[in-house]
Coordinates of C-alpha atoms in Angstrom, one line a residue:
M20 CA 25.4 -19.7 -7.3
D21 CA 24.9 -16.2 -6.0
Q22 CA 22.6 -14.0 -8.0
D23 CA 23.9 -10.6 -9.0
K24 CA 21.8 -8.1 -7.2
T25 CA 23.3 -5.0 -8.7
N26 CA 20.5 -4.7 -11.2
Q27 CA 17.8 -5.6 -8.8
P28 CA 15.2 -2.9 -8.1
T29 CA 14.9 -1.5 -4.6
N30 CA 11.9 -2.2 -2.5
D31 CA 10.8 1.4 -3.0
A32 CA 11.1 1.0 -6.7
I33 CA 9.2 -2.2 -6.7
L34 CA 6.3 -0.6 -4.8
A35 CA 6.3 2.5 -7.0
A36 CA 6.3 0.5 -10.2
L37 CA 3.6 -1.8 -8.9
G38 CA 1.5 1.2 -7.8
A39 CA 1.8 2.8 -11.2
I40 CA 0.7 -0.5 -12.9
L41 CA -2.2 -0.8 -10.5
E42 CA -3.3 2.7 -11.3
A43 CA -3.0 2.2 -15.0
R44 CA -5.1 -1.0 -14.8
K45 CA -8.0 1.2 -13.7
Q46 CA -8.2 2.4 -17.3
Q47 CA -7.7 -0.9 -19.0
D48 CA -10.2 -3.3 -20.5
P49 CA -11.2 -6.0 -18.0
Q50 CA -10.9 -8.5 -20.9
D51 CA -7.2 -7.7 -21.1
S52 CA -6.2 -7.4 -17.5
Y53 CA -6.9 -9.4 -14.4
V54 CA -6.6 -6.4 -12.1
A55 CA -8.9 -4.4 -14.4
S56 CA -11.4 -7.2 -14.1
L57 CA -11.2 -7.0 -10.3
Y58 CA -11.7 -3.3 -10.4
T59 CA -14.7 -3.8 -12.7
N60 CA -16.2 -6.4 -10.4
G61 CA -16.0 -4.1 -7.5
L62 CA -14.9 -4.0 -3.9
D63 CA -16.7 -7.2 -2.8
K64 CA -14.8 -9.3 -5.4
I65 CA -11.5 -7.6 -4.4
L66 CA -12.2 -8.4 -0.7
E67 CA -13.1 -11.9 -1.6
K68 CA -9.7 -12.3 -3.2
V69 CA -8.0 -10.7 -0.1
G70 CA -9.8 -13.2 2.1
E71 CA -8.9 -16.1 -0.1
E72 CA -5.3 -15.2 -0.2
A73 CA -5.2 -14.6 3.6
T74 CA -6.6 -18.2 4.1
E75 CA -3.9 -19.5 1.7
V76 CA -1.2 -17.8 3.7
I77 CA -2.5 -19.4 6.9
L78 CA -2.5 -22.8 5.3
A79 CA 0.9 -22.4 3.8
S80 CA 2.3 -21.3 7.2
K81 CA 0.8 -24.3 9.0
N82 CA 2.2 -26.6 6.3
L83 CA 5.6 -25.0 6.6
H84 CA 5.5 -25.5 10.4
A85 CA 4.3 -29.1 10.1
N86 CA 7.0 -30.0 7.6
N87 CA 9.9 -28.6 9.7
S88 CA 10.6 -25.6 7.5
H89 CA 11.5 -27.4 4.3
A90 CA 12.7 -25.0 1.6
E91 CA 9.9 -26.0 -0.8
H92 CA 7.2 -25.1 1.8
A93 CA 9.0 -21.9 2.7
A94 CA 8.9 -20.8 -0.9
H95 CA 5.2 -21.7 -1.1
L96 CA 4.6 -19.5 2.0
V97 CA 6.5 -16.6 0.5
A98 CA 4.6 -16.9 -2.8
E99 CA 1.2 -16.9 -0.9
V100 CA 2.2 -13.8 1.1
A101 CA 3.2 -12.1 -2.2
D102 CA -0.3 -12.9 -3.5
L103 CA -1.9 -11.5 -0.3
W104 CA 0.2 -8.3 -0.5
F105 CA -0.6 -7.9 -4.2
H106 CA -4.4 -8.3 -3.6
S107 CA -4.1 -6.0 -0.6
L108 CA -2.5 -3.4 -2.8
V109 CA -5.2 -3.8 -5.4
M110 CA -7.8 -3.2 -2.6
L111 CA -5.9 -0.1 -1.5
H112 CA -5.7 1.3 -5.0
Y113 CA -9.4 0.6 -5.5
Q114 CA -10.0 2.8 -2.5
N115 CA -7.6 5.5 -3.9
L116 CA -4.9 4.6 -1.3
D117 CA -1.5 3.1 -1.8
A118 CA 1.4 1.4 -0.1
S119 CA 2.8 4.7 1.1
A120 CA -0.1 5.1 3.4
V121 CA 0.5 1.7 5.0
L122 CA 4.3 2.3 5.2
A123 CA 3.6 5.7 6.9
E124 CA 1.3 4.0 9.4
L125 CA 3.9 1.4 10.2
A126 CA 6.6 4.0 10.5
S127 CA 4.5 5.9 13.0
R128 CA 4.4 2.9 15.2
F129 CA 8.2 2.6 15.7
G130 CA 9.1 3.1 19.3
I131 CA 5.6 2.4 20.5
S132 CA 4.7 -0.8 22.4
G133 CA 2.4 -3.0 20.4
H134 CA 0.1 -3.2 23.5
D135 CA 0.1 0.7 23.7
E136 CA -0.5 1.1 20.0
K137 CA -3.4 -1.3 20.0
A138 CA -4.9 0.4 23.1
S139 CA -4.7 3.8 21.4
R140 CA -7.0 2.5 18.7
G141 CA -9.7 1.6 21.1
K142 CA -11.7 -1.6 21.0
S143 CA -11.8 -3.4 17.6

């Protein structure tokens, strides 16, 4: 059955709403909000979560590949990437940045070879 997408928020609306929620969580009690607890525990805890989620993405991707792209494994990979994106957004907001900064950076790379873009950043 096809899902009615007429009432689905746009990607921009999703990012804007999520950004507003992440900012609001900075003022919330860490006992009441997972994100507030991450903010309270500081950057190292947030980075730990980003690293953990990145590892889970890698494992889910390997599992999907090993299982010939079964839908269940594809859904798991998508869920893990969502967790990674979410925790990356928490990290950005902790640093007083947001998704618009990342999107602007990605937009600036259109029309530039990946090799040239990487070379322009110098050694990393």
